[in-house]
PDB file of N, CA and C in Angstrom:
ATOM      1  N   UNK E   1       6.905   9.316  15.665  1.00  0.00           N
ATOM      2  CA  UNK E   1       6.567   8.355  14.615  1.00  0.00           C
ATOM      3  C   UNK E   1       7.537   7.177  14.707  1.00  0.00           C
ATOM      4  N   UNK E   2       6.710   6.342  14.626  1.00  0.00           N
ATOM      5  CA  UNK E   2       7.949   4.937  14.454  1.00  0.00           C
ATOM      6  C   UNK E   2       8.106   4.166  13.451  1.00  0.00           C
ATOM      7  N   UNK E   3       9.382   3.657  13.421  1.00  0.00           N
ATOM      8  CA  UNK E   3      10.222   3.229  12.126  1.00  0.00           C
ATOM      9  C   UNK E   3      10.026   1.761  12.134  1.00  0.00           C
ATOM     10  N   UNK E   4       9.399   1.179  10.573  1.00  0.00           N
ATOM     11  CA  UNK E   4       9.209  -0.300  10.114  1.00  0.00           C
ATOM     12  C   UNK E   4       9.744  -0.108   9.006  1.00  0.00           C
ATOM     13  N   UNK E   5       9.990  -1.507   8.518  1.00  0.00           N
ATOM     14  CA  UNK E   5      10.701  -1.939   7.720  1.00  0.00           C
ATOM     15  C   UNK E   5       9.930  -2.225   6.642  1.00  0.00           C
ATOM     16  N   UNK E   6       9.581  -2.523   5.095  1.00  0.00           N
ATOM     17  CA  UNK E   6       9.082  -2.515   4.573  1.00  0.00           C
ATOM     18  C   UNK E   6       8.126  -3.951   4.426  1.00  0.00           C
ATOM     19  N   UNK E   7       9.488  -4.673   4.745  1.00  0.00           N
ATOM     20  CA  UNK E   7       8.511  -5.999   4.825  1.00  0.00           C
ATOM     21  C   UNK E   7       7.960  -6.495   6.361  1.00  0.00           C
ATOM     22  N   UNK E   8       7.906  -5.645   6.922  1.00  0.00           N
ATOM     23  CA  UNK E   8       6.882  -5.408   8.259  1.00  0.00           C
ATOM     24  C   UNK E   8       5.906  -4.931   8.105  1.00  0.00           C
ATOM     25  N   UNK E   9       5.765  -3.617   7.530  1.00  0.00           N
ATOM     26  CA  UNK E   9       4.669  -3.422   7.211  1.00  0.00           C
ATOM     27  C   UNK E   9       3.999  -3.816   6.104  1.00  0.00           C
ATOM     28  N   UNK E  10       4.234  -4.121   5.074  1.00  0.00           N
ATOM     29  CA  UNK E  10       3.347  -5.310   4.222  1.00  0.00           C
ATOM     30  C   UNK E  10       2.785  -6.315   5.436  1.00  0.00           C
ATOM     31  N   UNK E  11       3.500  -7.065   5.975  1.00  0.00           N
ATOM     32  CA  UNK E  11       2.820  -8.037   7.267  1.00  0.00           C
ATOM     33  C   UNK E  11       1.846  -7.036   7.889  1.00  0.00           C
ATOM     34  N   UNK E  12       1.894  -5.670   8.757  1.00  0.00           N
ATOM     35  CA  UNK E  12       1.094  -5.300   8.913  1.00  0.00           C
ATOM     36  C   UNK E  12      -0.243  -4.771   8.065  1.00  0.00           C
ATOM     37  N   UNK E  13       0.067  -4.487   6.751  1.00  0.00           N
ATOM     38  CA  UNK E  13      -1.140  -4.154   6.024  1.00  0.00           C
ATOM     39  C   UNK E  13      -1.773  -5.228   5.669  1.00  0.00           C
ATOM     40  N   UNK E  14      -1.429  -6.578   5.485  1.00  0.00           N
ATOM     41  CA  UNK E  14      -2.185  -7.693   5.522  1.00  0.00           C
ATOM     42  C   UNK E  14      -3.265  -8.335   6.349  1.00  0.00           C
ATOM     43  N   UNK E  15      -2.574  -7.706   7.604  1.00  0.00           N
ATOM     44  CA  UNK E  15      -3.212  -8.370   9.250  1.00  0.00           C
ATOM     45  C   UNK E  15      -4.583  -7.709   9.211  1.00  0.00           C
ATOM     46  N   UNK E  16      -4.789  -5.932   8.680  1.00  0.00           N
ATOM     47  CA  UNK E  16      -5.312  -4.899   9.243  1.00  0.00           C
ATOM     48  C   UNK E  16      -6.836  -4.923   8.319  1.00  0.00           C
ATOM     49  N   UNK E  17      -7.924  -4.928   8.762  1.00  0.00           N
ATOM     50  CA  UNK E  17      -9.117  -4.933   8.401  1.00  0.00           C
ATOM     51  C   UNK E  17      -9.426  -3.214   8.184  1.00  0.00           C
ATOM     52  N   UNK E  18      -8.618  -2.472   8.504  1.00  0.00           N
ATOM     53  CA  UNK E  18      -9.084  -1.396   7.982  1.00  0.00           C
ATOM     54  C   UNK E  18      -8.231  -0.844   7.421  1.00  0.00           C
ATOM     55  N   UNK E  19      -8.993   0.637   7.040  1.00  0.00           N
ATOM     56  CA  UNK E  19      -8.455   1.217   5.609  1.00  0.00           C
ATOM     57  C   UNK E  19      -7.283   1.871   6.190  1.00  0.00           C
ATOM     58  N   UNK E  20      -5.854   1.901   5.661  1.00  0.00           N
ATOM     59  CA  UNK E  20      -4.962   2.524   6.173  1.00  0.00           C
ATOM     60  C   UNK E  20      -4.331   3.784   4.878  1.00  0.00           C
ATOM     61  N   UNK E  21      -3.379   4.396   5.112  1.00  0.00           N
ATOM     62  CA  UNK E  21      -2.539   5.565   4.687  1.00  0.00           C
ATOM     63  C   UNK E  21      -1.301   5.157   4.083  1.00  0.00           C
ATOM     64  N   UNK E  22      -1.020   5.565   2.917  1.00  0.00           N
ATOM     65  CA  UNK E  22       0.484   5.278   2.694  1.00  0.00           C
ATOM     66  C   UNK E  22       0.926   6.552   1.560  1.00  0.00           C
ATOM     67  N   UNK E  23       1.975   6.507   2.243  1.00  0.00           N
ATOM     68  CA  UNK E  23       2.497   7.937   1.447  1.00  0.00           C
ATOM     69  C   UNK E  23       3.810   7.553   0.365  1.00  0.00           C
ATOM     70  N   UNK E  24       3.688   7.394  -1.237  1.00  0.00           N
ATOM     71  CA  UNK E  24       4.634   6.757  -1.987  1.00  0.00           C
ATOM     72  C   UNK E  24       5.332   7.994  -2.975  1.00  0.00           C
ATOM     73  N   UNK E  25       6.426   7.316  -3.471  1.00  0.00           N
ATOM     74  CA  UNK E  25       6.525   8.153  -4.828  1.00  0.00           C
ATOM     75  C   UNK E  25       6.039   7.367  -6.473  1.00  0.00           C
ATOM     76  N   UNK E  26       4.979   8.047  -6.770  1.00  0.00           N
ATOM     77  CA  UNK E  26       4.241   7.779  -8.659  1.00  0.00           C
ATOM     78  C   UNK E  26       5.169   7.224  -9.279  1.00  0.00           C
ATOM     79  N   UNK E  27       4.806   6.432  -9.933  1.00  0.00           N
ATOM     80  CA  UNK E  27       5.980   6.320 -11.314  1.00  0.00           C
ATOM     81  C   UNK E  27       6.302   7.430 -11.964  1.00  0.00           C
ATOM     82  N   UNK E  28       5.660   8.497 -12.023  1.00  0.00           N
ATOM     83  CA  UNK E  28       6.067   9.679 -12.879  1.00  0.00           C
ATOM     84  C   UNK E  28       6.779  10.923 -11.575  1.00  0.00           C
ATOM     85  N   UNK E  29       7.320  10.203 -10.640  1.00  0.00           N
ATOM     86  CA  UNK E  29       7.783  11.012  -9.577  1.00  0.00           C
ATOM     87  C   UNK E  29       7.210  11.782  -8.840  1.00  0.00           C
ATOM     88  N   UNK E  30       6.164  11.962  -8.683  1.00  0.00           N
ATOM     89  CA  UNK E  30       5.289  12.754  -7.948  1.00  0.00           C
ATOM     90  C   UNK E  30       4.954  12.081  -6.333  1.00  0.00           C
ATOM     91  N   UNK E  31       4.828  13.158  -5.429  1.00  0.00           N
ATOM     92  CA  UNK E  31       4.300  12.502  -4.253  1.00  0.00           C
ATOM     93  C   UNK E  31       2.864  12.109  -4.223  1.00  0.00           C
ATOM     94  N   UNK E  32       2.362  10.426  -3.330  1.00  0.00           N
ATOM     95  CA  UNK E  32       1.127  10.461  -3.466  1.00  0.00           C
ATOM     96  C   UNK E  32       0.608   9.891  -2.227  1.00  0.00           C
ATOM     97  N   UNK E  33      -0.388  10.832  -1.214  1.00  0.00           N
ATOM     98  CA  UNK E  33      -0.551  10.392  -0.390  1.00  0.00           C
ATOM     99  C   UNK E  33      -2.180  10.079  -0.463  1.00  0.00           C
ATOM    100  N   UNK E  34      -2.369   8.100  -0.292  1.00  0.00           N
ATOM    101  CA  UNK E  34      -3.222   7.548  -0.464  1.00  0.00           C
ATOM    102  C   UNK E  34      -4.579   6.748   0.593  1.00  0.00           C
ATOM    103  N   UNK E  35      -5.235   7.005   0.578  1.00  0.00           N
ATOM    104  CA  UNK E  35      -6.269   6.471   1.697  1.00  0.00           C
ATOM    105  C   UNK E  35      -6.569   5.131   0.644  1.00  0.00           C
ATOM    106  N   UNK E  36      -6.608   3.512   1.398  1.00  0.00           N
ATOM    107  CA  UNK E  36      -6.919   2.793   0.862  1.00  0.00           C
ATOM    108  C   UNK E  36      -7.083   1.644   1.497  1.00  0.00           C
ATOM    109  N   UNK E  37      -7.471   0.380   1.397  1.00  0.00           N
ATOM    110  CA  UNK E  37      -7.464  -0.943   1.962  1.00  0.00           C
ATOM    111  C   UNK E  37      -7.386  -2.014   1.043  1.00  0.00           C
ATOM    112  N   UNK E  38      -6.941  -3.378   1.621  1.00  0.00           N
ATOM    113  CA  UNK E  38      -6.652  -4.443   0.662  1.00  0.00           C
ATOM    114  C   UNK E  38      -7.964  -4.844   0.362  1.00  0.00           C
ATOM    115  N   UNK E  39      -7.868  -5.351  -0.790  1.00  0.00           N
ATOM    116  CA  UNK E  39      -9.561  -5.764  -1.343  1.00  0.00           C
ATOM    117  C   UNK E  39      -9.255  -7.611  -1.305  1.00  0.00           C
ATOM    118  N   UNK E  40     -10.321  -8.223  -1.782  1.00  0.00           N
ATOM    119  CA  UNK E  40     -10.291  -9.353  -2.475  1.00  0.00           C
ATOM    120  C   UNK E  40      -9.310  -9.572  -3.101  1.00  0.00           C
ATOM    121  N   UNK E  41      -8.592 -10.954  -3.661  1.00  0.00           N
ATOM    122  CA  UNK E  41      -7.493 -10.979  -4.946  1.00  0.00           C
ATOM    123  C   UNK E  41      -8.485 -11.435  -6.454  1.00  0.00           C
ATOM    124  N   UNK E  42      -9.492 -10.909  -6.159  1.00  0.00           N
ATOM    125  CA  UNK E  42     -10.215 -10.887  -7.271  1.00  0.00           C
ATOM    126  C   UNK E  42      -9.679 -10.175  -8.759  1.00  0.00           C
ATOM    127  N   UNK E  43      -9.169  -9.101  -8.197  1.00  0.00           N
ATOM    128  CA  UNK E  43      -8.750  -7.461  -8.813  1.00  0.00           C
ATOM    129  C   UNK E  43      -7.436  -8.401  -9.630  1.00  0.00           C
ATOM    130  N   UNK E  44      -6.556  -8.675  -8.444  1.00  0.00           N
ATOM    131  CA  UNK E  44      -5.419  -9.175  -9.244  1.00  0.00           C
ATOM    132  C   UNK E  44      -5.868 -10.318  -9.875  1.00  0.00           C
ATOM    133  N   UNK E  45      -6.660 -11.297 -10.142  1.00  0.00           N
ATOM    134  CA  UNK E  45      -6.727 -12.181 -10.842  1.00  0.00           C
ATOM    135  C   UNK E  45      -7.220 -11.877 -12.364  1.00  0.00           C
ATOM    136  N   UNK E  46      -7.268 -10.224 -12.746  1.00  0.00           N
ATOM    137  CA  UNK E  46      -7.995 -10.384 -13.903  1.00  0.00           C
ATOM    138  C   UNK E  46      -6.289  -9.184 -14.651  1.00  0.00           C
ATOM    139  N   UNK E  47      -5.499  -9.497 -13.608  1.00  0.00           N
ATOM    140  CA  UNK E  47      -4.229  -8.687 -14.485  1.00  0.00           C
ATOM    141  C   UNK E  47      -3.546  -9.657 -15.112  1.00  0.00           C
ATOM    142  N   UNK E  48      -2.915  -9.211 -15.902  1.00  0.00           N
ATOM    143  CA  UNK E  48      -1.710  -9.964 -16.843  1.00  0.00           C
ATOM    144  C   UNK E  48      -0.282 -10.389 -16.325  1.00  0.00           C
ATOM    145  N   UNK E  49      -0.541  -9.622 -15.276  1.00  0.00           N
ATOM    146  CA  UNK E  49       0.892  -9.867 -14.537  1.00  0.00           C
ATOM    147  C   UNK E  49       0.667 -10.113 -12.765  1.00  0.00           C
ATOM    148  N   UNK E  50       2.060 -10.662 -12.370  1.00  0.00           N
ATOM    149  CA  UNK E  50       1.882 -10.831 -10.754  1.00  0.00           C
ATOM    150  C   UNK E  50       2.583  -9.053 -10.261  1.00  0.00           C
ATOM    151  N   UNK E  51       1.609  -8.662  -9.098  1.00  0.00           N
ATOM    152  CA  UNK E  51       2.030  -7.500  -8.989  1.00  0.00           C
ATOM    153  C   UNK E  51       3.247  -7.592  -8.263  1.00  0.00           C
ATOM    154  N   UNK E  52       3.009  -8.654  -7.208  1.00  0.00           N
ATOM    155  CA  UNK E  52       4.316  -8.877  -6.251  1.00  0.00           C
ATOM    156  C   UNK E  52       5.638  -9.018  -6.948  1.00  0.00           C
ATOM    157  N   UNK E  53       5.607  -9.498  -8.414  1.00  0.00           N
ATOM    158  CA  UNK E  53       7.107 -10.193  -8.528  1.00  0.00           C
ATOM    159  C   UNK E  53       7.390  -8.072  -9.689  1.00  0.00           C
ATOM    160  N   UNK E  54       6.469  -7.381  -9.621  1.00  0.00           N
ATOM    161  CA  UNK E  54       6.862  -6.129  -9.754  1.00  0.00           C
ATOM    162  C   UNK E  54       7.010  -4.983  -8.705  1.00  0.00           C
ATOM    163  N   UNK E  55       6.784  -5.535  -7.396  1.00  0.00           N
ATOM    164  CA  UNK E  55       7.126  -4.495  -6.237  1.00  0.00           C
ATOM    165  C   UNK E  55       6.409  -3.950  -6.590  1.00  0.00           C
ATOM    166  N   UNK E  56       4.965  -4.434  -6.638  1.00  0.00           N
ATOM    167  CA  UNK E  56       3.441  -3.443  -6.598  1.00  0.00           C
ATOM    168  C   UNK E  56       2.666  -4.187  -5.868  1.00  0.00           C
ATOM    169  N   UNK E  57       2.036  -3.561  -4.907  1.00  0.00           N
ATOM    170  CA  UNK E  57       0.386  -3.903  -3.910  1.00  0.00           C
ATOM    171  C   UNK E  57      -0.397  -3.188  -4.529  1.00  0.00           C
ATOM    172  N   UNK E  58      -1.625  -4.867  -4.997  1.00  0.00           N
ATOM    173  CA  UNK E  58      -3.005  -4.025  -5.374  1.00  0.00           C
ATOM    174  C   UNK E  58      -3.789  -3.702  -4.298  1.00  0.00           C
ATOM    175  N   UNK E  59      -4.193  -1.840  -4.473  1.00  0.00           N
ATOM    176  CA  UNK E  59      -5.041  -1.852  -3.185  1.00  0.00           C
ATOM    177  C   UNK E  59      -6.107  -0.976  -3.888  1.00  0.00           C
ATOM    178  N   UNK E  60      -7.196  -1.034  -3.052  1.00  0.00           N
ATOM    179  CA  UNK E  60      -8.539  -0.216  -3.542  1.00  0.00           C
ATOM    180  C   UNK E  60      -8.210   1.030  -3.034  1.00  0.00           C
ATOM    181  N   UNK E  61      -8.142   1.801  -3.584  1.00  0.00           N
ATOM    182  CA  UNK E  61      -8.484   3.736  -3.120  1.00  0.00           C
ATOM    183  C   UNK E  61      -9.428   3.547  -2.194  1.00  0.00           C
ATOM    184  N   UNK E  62      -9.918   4.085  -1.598  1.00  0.00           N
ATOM    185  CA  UNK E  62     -10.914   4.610  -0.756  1.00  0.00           C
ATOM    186  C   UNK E  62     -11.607   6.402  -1.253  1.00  0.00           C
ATOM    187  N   UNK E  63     -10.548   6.887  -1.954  1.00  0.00           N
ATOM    188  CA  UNK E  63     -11.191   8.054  -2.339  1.00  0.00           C
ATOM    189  C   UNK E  63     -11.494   8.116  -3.687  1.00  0.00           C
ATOM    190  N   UNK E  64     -10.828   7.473  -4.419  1.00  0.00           N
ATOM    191  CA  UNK E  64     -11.517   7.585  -5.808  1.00  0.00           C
ATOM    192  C   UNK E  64     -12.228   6.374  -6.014  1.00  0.00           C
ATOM    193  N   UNK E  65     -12.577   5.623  -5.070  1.00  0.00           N
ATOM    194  CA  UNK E  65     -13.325   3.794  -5.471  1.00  0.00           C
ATOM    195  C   UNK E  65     -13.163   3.172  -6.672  1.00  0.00           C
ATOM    196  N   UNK E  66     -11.536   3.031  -7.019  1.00  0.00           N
ATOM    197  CA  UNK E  66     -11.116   1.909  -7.985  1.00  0.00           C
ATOM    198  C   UNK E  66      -9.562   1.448  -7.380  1.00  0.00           C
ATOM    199  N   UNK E  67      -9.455   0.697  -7.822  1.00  0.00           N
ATOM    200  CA  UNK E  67      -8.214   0.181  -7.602  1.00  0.00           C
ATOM    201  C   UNK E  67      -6.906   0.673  -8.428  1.00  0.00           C
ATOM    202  N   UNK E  68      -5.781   0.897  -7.700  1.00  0.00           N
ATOM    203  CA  UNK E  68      -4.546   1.194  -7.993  1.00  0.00           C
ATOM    204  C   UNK E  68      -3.370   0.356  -7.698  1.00  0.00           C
ATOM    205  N   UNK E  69      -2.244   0.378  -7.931  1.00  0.00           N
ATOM    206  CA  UNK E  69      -1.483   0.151  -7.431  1.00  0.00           C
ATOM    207  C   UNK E  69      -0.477   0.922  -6.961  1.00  0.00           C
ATOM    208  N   UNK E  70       0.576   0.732  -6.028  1.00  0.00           N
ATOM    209  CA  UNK E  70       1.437   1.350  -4.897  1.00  0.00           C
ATOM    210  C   UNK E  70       3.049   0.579  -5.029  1.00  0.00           C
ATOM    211  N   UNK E  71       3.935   1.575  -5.448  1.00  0.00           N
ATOM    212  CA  UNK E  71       5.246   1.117  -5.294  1.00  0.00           C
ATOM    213  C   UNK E  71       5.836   0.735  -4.301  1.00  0.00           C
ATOM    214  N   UNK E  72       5.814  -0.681  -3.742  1.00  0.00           N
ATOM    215  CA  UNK E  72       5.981  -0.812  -2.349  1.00  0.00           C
ATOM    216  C   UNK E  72       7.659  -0.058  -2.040  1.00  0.00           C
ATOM    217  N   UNK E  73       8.450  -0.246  -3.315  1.00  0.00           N
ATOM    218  CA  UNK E  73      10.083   0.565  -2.726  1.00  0.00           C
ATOM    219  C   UNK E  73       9.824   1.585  -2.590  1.00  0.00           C
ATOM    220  N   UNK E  74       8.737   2.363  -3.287  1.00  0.00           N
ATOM    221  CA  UNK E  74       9.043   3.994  -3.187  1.00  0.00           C
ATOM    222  C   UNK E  74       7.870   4.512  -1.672  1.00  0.00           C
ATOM    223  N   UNK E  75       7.387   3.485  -0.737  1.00  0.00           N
ATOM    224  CA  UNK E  75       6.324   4.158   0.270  1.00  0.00           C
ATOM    225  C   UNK E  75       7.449   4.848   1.142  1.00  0.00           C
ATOM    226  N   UNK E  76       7.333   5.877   1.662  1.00  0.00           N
ATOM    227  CA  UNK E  76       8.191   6.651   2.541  1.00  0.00           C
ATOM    228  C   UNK E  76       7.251   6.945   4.174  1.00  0.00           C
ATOM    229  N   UNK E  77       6.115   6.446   3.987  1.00  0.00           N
ATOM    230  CA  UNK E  77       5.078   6.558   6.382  1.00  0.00           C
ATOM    231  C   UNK E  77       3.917   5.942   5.322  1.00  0.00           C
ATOM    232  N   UNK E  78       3.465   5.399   6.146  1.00  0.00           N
ATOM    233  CA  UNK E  78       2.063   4.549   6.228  1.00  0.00           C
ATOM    234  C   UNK E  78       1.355   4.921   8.076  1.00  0.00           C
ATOM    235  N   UNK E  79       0.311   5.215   7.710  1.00  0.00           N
ATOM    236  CA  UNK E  79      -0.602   4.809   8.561  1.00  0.00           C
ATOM    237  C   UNK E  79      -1.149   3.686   8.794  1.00  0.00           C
ATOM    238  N   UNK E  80      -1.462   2.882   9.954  1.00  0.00           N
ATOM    239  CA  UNK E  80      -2.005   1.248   9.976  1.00  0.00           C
ATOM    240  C   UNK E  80      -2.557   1.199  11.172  1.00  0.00           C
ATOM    241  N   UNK E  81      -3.602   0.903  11.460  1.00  0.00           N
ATOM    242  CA  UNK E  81      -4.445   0.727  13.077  1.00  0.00           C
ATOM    243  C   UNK E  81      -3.926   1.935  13.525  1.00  0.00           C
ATOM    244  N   UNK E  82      -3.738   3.133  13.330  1.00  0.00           N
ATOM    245  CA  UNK E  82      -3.460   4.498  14.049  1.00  0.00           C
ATOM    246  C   UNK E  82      -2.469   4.672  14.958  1.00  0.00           C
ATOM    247  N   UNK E  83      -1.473   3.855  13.775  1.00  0.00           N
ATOM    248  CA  UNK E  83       0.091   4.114  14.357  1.00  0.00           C
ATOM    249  C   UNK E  83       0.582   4.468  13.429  1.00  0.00           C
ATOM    250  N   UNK E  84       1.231   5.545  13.246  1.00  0.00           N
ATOM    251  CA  UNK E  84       2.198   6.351  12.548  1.00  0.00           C
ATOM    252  C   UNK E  84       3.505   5.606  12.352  1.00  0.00           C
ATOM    253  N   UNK E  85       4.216   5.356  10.627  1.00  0.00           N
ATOM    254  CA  UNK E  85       5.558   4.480  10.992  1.00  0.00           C
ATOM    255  C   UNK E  85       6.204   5.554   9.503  1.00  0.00           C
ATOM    256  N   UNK E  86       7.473   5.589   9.918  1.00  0.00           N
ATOM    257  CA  UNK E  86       8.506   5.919   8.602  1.00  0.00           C
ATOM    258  C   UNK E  86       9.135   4.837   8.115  1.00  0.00           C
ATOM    259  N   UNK E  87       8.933   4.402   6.886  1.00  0.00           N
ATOM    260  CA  UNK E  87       8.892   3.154   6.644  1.00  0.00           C
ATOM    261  C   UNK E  87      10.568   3.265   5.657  1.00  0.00           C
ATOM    262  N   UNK E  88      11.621   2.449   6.631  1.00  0.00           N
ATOM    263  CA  UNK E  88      12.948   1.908   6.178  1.00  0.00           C
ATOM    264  C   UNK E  88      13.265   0.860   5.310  1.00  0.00           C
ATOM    265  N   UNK E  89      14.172   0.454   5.047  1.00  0.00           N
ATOM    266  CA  UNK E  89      14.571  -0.381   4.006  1.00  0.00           C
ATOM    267  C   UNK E  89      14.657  -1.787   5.428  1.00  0.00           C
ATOM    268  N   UNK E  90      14.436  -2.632   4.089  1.00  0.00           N
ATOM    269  CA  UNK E  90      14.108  -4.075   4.833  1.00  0.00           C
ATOM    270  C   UNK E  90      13.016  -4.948   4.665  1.00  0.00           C
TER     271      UNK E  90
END
């Protein structure tokens, strides 16, 4: 598995037209490993807040078909174009 940095892979989940993997910790501490892809900024335009300036990516589930958000500090491996990464500080 190979090691990216966090703000590498944000660049990579941006680039990527398909649905990728990311494995975070919940706000309520729990592990959560998520199948999902970036949607439209439609989603974020109807929140109250900017997710970015809270270290949150809005992304669509793929398994439950609504949108969530993802603690970008707490992701620990992402899947992206079917490369495996342990995702470091940076």
């Amino acid at each position: 598995m190979k090691k990216i940095t966090k703000t590498n892979l944000l660049e990579k989940l941006q680039n990527t037209k398909e649905t990728f993997t990311v494995t975070f910790i919940k706000k309520d501490g729990t592990e959560r490993v998520m199948k999902a892809r970036l949607d439209d900024k439609k989603h974020e335009s109807t929140l109250a807040y900017n997710p970015k300036e809270k270290s949150l990516l809005s992304v669509f589930d793929t398994q439950i078909n609504g949108y969530r958000m993802v603690n970008i500090k707490t992701i620990m491996t992402a899947k992206v174009d079917n490369e495996e990464y342990n995702v470091i500080e940076g």
